[in-house]
GROMACS .gro file of C-alpha atoms in nm:
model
  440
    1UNK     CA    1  13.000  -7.941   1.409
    2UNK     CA    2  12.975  -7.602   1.586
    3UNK     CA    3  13.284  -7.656   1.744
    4UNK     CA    4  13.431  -7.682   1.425
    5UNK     CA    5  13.240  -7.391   1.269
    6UNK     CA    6  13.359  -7.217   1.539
    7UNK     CA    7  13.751  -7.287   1.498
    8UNK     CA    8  13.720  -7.188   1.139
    9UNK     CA    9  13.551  -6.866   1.173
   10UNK     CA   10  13.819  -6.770   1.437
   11UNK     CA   11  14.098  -6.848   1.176
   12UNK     CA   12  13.922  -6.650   0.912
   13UNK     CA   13  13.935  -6.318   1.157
   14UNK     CA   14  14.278  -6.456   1.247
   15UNK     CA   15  14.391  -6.440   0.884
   16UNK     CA   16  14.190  -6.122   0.815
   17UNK     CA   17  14.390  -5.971   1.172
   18UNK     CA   18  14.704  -6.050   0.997
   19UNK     CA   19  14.651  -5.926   0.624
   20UNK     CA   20  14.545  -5.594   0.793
   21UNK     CA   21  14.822  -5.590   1.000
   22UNK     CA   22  15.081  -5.481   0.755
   23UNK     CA   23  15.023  -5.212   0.565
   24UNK     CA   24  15.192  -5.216   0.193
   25UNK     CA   25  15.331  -4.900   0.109
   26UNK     CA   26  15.476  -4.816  -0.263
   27UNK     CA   27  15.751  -4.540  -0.236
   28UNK     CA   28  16.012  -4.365  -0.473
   29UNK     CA   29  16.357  -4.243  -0.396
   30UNK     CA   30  16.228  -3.902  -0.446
   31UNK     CA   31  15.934  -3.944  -0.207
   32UNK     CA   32  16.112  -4.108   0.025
   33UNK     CA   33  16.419  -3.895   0.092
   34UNK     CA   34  16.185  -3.573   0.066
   35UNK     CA   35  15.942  -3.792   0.364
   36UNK     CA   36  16.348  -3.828   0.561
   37UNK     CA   37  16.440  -3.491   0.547
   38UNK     CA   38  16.098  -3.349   0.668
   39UNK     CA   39  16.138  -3.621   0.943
   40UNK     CA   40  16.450  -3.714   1.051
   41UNK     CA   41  16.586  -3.567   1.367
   42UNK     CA   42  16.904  -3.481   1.168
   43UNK     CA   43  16.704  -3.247   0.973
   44UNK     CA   44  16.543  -3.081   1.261
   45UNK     CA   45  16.877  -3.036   1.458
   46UNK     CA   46  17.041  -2.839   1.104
   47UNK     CA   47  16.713  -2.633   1.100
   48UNK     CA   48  16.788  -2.529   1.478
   49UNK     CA   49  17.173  -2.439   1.441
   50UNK     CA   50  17.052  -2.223   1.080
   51UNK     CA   51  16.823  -2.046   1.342
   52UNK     CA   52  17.043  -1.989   1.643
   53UNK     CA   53  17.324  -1.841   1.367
   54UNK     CA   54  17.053  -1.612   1.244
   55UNK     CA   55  16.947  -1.472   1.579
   56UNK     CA   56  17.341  -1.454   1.672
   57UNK     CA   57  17.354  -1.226   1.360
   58UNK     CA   58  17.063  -1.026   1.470
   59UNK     CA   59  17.216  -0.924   1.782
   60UNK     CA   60  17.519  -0.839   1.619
   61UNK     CA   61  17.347  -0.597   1.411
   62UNK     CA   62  17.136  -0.480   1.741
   63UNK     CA   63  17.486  -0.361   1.868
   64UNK     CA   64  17.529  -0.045   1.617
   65UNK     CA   65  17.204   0.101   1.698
   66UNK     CA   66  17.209   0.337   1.978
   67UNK     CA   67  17.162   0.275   2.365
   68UNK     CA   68  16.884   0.420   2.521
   69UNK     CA   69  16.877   0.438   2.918
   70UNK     CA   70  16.646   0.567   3.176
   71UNK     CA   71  16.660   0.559   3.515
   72UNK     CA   72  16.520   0.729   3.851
   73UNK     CA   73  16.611   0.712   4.262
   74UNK     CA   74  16.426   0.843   4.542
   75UNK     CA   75  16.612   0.874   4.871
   76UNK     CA   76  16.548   0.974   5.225
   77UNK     CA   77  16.823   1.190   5.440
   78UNK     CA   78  16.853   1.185   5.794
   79UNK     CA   79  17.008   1.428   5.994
   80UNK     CA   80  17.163   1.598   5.698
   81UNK     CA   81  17.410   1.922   5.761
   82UNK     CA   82  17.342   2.112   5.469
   83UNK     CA   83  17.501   2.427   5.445
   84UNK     CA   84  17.422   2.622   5.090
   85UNK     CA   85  17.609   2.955   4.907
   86UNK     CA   86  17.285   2.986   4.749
   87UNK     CA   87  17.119   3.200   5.039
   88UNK     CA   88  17.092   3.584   4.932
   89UNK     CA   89  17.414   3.802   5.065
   90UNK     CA   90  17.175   4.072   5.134
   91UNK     CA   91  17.034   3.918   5.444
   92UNK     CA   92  17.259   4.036   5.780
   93UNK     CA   93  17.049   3.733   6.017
   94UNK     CA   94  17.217   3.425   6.011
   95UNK     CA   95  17.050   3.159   5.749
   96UNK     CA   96  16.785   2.922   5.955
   97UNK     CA   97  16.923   2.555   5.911
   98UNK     CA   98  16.791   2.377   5.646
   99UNK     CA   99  16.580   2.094   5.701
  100UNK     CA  100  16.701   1.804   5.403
  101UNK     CA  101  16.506   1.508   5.401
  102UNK     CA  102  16.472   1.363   5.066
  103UNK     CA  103  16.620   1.358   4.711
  104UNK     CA  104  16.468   1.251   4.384
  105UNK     CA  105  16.669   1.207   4.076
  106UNK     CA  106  16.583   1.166   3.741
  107UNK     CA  107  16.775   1.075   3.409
  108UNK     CA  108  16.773   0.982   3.031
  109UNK     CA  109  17.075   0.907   2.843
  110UNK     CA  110  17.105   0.799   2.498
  111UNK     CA  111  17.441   0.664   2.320
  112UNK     CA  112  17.546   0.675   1.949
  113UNK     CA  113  17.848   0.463   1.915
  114UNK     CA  114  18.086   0.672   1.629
  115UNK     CA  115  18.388   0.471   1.637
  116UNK     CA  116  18.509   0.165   1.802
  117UNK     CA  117  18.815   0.036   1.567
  118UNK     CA  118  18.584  -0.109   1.316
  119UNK     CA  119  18.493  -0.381   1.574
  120UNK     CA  120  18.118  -0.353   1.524
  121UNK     CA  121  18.122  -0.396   1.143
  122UNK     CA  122  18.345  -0.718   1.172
  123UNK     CA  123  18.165  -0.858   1.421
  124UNK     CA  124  17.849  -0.810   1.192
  125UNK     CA  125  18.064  -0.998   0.891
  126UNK     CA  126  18.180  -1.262   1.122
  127UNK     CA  127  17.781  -1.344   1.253
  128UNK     CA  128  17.700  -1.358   0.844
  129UNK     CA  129  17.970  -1.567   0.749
  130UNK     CA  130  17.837  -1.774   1.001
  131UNK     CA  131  17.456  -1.820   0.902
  132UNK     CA  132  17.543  -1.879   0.567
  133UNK     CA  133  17.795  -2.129   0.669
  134UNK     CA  134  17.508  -2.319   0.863
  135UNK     CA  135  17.287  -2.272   0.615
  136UNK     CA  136  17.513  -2.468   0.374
  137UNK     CA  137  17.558  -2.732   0.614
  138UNK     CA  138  17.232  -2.769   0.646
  139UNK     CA  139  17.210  -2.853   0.250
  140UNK     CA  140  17.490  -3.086   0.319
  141UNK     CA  141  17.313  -3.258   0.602
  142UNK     CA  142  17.001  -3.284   0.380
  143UNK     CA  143  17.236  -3.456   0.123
  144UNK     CA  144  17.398  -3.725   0.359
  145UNK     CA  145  17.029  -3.773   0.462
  146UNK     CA  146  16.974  -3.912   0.128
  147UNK     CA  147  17.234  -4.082   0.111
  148UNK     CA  148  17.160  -4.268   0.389
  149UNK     CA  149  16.774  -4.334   0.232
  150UNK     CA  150  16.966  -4.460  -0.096
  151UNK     CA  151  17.193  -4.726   0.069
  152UNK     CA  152  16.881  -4.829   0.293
  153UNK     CA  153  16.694  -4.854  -0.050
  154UNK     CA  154  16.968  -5.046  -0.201
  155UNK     CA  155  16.985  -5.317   0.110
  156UNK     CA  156  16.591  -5.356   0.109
  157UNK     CA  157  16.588  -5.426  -0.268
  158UNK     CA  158  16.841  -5.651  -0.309
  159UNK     CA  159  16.727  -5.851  -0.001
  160UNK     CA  160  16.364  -5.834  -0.140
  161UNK     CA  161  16.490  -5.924  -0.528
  162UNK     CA  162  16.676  -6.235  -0.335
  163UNK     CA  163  16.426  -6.332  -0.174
  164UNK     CA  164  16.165  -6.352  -0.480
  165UNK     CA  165  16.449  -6.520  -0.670
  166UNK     CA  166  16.517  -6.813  -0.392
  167UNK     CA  167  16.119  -6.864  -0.323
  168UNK     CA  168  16.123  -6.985  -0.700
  169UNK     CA  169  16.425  -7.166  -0.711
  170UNK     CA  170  16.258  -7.353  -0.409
  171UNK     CA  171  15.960  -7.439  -0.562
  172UNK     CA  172  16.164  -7.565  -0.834
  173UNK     CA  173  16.386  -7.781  -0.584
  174UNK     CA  174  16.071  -7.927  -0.384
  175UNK     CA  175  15.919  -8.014  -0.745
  176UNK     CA  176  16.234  -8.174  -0.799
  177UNK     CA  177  16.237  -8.376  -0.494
  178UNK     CA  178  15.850  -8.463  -0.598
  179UNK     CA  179  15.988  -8.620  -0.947
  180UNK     CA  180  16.308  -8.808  -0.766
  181UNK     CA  181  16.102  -8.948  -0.491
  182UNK     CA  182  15.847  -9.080  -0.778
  183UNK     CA  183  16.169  -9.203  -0.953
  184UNK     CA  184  16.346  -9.338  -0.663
  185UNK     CA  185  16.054  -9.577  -0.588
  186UNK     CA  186  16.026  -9.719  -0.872
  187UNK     CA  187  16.419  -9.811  -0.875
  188UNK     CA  188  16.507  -9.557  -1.143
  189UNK     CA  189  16.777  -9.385  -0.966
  190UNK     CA  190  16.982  -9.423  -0.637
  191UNK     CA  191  16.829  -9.294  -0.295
  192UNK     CA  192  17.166  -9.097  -0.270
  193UNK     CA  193  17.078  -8.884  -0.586
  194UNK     CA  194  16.684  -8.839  -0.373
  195UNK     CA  195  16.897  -8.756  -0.083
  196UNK     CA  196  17.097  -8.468  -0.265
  197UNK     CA  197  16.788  -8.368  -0.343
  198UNK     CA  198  16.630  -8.276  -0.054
  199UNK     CA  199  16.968  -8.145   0.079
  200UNK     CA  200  16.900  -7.896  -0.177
  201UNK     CA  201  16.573  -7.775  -0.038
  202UNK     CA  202  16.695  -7.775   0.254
  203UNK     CA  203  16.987  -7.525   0.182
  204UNK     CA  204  16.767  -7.299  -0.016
  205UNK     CA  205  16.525  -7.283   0.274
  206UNK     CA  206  16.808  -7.172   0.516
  207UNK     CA  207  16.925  -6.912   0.231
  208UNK     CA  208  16.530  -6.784   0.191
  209UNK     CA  209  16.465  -6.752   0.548
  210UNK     CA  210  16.796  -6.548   0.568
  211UNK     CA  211  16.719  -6.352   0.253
  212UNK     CA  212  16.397  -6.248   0.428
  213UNK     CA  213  16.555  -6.191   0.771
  214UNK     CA  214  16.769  -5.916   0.568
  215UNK     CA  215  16.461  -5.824   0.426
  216UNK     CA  216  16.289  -5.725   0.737
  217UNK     CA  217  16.564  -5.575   0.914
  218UNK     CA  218  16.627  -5.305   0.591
  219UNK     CA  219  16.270  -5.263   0.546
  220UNK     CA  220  16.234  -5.189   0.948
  221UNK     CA  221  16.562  -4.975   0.951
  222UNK     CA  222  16.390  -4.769   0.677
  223UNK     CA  223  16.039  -4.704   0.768
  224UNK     CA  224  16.225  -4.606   1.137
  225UNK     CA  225  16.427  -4.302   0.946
  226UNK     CA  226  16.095  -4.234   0.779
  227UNK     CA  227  15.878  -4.230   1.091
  228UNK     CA  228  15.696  -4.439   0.912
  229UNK     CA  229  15.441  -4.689   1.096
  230UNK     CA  230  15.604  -5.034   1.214
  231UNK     CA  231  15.395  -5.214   1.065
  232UNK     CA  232  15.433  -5.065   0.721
  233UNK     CA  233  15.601  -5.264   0.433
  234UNK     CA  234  15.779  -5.075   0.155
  235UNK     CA  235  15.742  -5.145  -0.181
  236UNK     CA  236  16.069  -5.009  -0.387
  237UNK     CA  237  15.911  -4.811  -0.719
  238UNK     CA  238  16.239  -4.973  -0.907
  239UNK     CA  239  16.093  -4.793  -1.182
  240UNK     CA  240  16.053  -4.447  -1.101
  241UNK     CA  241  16.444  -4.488  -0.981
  242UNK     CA  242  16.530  -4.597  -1.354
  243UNK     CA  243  16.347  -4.295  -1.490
  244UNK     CA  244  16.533  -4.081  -1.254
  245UNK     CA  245  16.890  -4.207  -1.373
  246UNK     CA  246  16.797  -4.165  -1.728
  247UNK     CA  247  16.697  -3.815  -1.717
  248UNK     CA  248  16.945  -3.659  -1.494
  249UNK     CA  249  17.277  -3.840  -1.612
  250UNK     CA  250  17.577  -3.756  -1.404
  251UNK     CA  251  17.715  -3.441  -1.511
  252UNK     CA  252  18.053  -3.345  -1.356
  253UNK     CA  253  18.052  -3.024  -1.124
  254UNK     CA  254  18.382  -2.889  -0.949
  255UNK     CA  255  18.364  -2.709  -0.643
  256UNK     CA  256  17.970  -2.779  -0.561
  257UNK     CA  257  17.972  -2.966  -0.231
  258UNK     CA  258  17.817  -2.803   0.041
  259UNK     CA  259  18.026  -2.878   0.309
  260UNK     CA  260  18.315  -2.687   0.128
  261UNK     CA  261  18.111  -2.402   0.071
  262UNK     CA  262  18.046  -2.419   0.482
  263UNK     CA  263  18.377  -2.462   0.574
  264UNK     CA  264  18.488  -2.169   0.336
  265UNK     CA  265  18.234  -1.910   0.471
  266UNK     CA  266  18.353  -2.006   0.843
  267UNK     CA  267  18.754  -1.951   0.685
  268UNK     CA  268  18.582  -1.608   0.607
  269UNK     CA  269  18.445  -1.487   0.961
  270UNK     CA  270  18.781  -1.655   1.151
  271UNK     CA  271  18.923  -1.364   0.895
  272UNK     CA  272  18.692  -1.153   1.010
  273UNK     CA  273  18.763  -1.304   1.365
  274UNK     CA  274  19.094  -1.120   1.333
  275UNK     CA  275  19.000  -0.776   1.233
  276UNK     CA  276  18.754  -0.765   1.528
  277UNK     CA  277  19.080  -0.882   1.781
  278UNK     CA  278  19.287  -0.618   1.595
  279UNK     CA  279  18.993  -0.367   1.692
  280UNK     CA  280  19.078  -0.308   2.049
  281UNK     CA  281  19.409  -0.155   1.949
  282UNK     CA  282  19.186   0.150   1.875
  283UNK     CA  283  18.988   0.393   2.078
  284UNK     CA  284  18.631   0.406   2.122
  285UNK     CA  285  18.412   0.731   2.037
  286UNK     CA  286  18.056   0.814   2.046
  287UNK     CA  287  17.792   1.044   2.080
  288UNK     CA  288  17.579   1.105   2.409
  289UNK     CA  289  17.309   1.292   2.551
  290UNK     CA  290  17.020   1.275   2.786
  291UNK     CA  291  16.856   1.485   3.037
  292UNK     CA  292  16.823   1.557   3.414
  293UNK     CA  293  16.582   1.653   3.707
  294UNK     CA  294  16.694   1.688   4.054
  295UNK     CA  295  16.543   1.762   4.338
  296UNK     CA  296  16.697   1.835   4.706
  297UNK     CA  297  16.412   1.888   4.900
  298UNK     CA  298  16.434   2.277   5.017
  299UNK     CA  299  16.757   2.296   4.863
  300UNK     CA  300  16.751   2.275   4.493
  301UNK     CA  301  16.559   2.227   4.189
  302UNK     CA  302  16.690   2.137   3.887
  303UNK     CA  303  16.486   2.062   3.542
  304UNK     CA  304  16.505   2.066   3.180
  305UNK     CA  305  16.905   2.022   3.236
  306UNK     CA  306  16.997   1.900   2.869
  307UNK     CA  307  17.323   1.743   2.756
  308UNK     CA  308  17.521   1.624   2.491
  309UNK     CA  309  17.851   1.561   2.400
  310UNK     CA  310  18.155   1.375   2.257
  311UNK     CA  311  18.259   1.021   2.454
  312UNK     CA  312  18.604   0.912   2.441
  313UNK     CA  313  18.792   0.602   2.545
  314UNK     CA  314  19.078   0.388   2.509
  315UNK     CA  315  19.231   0.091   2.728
  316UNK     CA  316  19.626   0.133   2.710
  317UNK     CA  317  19.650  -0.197   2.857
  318UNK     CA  318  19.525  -0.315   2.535
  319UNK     CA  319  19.912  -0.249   2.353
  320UNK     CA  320  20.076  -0.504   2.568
  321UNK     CA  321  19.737  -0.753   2.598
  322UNK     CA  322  19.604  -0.766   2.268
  323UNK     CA  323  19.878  -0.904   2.087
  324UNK     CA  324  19.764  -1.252   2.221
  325UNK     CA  325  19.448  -1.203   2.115
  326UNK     CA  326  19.561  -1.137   1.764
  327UNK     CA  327  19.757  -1.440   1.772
  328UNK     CA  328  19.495  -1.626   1.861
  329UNK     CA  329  19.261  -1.498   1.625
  330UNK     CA  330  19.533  -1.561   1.312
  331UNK     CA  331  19.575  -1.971   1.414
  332UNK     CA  332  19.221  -2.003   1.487
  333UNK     CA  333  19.169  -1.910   1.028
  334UNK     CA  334  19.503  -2.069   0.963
  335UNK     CA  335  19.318  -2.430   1.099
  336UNK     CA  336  19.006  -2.357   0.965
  337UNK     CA  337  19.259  -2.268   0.612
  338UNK     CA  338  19.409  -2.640   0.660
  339UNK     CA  339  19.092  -2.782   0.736
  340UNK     CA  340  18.981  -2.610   0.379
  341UNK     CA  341  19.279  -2.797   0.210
  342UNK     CA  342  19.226  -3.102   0.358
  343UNK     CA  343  18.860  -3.105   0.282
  344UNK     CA  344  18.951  -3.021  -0.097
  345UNK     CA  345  19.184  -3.307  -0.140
  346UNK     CA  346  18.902  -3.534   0.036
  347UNK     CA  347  18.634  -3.429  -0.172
  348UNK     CA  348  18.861  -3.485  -0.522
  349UNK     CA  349  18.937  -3.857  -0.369
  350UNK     CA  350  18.598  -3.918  -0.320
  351UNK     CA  351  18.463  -3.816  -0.689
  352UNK     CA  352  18.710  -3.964  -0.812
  353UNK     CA  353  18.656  -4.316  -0.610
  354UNK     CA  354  18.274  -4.253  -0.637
  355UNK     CA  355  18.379  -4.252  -1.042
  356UNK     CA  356  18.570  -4.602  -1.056
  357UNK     CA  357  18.288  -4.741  -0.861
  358UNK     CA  358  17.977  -4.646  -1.063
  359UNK     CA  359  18.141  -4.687  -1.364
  360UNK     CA  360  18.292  -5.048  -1.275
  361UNK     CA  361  17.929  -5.114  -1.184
  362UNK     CA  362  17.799  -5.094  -1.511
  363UNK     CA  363  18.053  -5.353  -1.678
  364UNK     CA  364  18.020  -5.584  -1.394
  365UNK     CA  365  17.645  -5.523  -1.476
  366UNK     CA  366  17.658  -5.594  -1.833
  367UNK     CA  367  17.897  -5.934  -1.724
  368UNK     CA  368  17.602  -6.023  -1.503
  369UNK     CA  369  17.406  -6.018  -1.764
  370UNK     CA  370  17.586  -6.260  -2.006
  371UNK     CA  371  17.646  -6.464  -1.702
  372UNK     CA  372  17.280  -6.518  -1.661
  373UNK     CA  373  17.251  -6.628  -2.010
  374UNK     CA  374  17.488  -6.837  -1.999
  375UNK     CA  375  17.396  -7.026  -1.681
  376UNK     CA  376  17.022  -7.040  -1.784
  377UNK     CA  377  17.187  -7.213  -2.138
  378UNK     CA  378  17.412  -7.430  -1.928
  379UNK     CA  379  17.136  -7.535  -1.725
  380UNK     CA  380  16.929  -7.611  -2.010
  381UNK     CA  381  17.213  -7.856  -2.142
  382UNK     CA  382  17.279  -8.029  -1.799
  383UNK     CA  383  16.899  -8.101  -1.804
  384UNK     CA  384  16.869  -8.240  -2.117
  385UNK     CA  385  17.145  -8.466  -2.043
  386UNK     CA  386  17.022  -8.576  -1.696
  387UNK     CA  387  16.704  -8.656  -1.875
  388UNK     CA  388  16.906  -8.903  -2.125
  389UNK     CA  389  17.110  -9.042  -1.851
  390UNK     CA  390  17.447  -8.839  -1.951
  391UNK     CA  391  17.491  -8.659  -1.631
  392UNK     CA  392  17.462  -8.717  -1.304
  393UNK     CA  393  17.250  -8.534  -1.082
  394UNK     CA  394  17.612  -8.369  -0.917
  395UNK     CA  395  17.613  -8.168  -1.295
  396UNK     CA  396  17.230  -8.085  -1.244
  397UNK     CA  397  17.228  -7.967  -0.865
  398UNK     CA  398  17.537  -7.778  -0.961
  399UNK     CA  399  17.415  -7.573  -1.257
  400UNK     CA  400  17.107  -7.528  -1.112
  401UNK     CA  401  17.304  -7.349  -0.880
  402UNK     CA  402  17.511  -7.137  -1.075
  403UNK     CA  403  17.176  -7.082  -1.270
  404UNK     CA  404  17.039  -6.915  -0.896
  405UNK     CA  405  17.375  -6.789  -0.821
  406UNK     CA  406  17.379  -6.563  -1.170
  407UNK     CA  407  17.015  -6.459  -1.164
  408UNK     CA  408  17.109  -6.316  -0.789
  409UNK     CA  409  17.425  -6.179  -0.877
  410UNK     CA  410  17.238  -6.000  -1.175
  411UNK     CA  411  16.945  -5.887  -0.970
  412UNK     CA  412  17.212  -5.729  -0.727
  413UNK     CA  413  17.430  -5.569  -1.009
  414UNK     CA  414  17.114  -5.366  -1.103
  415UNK     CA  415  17.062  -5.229  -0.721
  416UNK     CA  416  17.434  -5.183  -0.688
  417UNK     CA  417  17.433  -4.953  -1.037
  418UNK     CA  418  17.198  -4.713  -0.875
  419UNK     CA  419  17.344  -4.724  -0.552
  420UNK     CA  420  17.681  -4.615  -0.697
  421UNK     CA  421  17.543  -4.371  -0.958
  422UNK     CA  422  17.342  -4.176  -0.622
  423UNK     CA  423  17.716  -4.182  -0.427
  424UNK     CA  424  17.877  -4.037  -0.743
  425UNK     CA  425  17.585  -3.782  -0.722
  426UNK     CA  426  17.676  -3.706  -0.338
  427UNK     CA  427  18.020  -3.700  -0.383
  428UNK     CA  428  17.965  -3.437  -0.628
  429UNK     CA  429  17.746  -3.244  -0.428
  430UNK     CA  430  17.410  -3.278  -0.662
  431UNK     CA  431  17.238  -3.579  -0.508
  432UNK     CA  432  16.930  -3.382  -0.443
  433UNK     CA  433  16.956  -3.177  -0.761
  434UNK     CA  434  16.954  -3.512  -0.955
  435UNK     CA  435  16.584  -3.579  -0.785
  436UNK     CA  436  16.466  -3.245  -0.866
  437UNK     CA  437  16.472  -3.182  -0.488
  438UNK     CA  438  16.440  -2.817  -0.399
  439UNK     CA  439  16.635  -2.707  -0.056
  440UNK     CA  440  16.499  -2.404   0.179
   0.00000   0.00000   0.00000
């Protein structure tokens, strides 16, 4: 008796190890894909390049302010022969020799740059071109992030919804199996028809276990993009999802994609790009001044020695070597111009395809739908002739089939309707707008 006692309280903690071990977790689309962008690597690695283009810009702009130098030396001399045309002409003696043995130097310089071809402003346009461009893909990234939390929301619900429906077509096969096994016994039908049966079962168990296989692998794909827990389970707020659709109905929108609003700013600084290449054909002015202190040791003094003046420069090499530059400059936009096109004609394709699809997911819906009523009616006939020996049991196994068959087929319209109604919202560039998701 304790021995038994014993076994049984172990499977009680057993049973309460298990429930505890999974944690259910109910989640919208909204929460989720706000929980993915936080999260995902993705996210973090569009955050970094948005930074890195914004300190790239801030040293641009660092480049028009002026230079400021100072610097100092301090040398010994040995042996020097100094001679000077300093000594006084009044003295008839011959001047000693002067004893040199150290120099200090001191100097501050500061640099305004006037003038350089324009090359400093262009640069400046090119580096803000730039951080908006990543700033836009970094909207865009946050977008295909959702995406990806959709379709992952899509694959765990219909595997869930399957499996739910198959679990009670089972229990509806094995009670079946209970009434033929009654019925075969007592020589009311063939063992064949038992046999059919429990081939039934057995099918729908395969089907369940792979309906749940699917089931884990989604749910564990998701909560991994989430940074979720492993051992949480996610419970789809179907819903919240159908609230969402309903208020923010597709509304068409030309031109809104992020992407082609990055790609368009970097068309703008490879533009820019060019003026700065075109900027070495001119010369280079600015402003300097600074001071200086000298000291030759019994030689000369120099302080409060101020300067200023007028730089001026110019490479003539630059006529003959700069043209290449400039060339290069002018393909580099004309690619990132093509790319532009190109990306226009994709984005057009994939509204438009994004269109056909949600919108031949509603009738196939609404088909589903019928066909569900149909098959349950069917099913309902089949029966009632089975049970007054009018069919066989071929006619009942098979509409109880098609019965399953439409209930899953309906169950999987419904995902697939959201599913294509959130790509028609990405393809359109308003997938987070549609959640009421702000971007920073």
């Amino acid at each position: 008796m304790k021995t038994q006692a014993s076994l049984l309280f172990l499977l009680a903690l057993l049973s309460l190890g298990t429930g505890y071990a999974q944690e259910k977790r109910k989640l919208t689309l909204k929460e989720a894909i706000e929980m993915a962008v936080q999260n995902s690597t993705s996210a973090d690695l569009a955050t970094t390049k948005v930074k890195s283009a914004e300190l790239a810009l801030a040293n641009a702009k660092n480049n028009q302010y002026p230079g400021a130098k100072i610097s100092g030396q301090y040398m010994r001399l040995s042996s020097a022969n100094v001679k000077s045309n300093l000594q006084s002409n009044n003295s008839s003696e011959p001047a000693a020799p002067l004893k040199v043995d150290q120099l200090l130097l001191g100097q501050a310089n500061v640099t305004m740059p006037i003038f350089s071809g324009f090359k400093l402003k262009n640069s400046i346009k090119t580096s803000e071109s730039l951080y908006q461009a990543e700033t836009f893909a970094k909207k865009h990234s946050n977008e295909a992030i959702g995406l990806e939390v959709v379709e992952l929301f899509a694959s765990l619900y219909k595997a869930q919804q399957m499996t739910l429906l198959i679990a009670d077509n089972l229990k509806t096969a094995e009670q079946r199996v209970k009434d033929f096994t009654a019925m075969e016994e007592n020589g009311l039908i063939a063992r064949n028809d038992l046999l059919k049966a429990q081939l039934q079962v057995s099918n729908i168990k395969l089907a369940l276990d792979n309906a749940k296989k699917n089931a884990a692998v989604a749910n564990y794909q998701l909560i991994t993009l989430l940074k979720l827990p492993e051992s949480t389970v996610v419970d789809i707020d179907i819903e919240a999802i159908k609230k969402d659709m309903a208020a923010h109905p597709y509304q068409k929108s030309e031109g809104e994609r992020n992407d082609l609003k990055a790609l368009s700013l970097k068309k703008a600084a490879a533009d820019s790009e060019i003026k700065v290449a075109k900027s070495n054909y001119y010369p280079s002015l600015a402003l300097s001044g600074g001071y200086i202190a000298l000291d030759l040791n019994n030689v000369l003094t120099v302080t409060n020695a101020m300067n200023f003046g007028l730089g001026f420069s110019y490479d003539l090499s630059s006529i003959f070597k700069n043209g290449k530059q400039v060339q290069f400059a002018q393909s580099k936009a004309k690619e990132t111009s093509l790319a532009l096109e190109q990306l226009n004609e994709q984005v057009k394709e994939e509204v438009f395809q994004a269109s056909e699809n949600y919108n031949l997911s509603l009738k196939q819906s609404a088909l589903y739908d019928e066909a569900v009523a149909q098959a349950s009616e069917n099913y309902r006939i089949v029966k009632d002739k089975y049970d007054n020996s009018l069919s066989t049991t071929n006619d009942l196994l098979e509409a109880d089939f098609e019965q399953l068959q439409a209930q899953i087929n309906q169950a999987l319209s419904k995902a697939d309707v959201a599913q294509k109604y959130y790509e028609l919202q990405f393809a359109s560039g308003q997938l987070l707008n549609s959640l009421q998701l702000t971007q920073n």
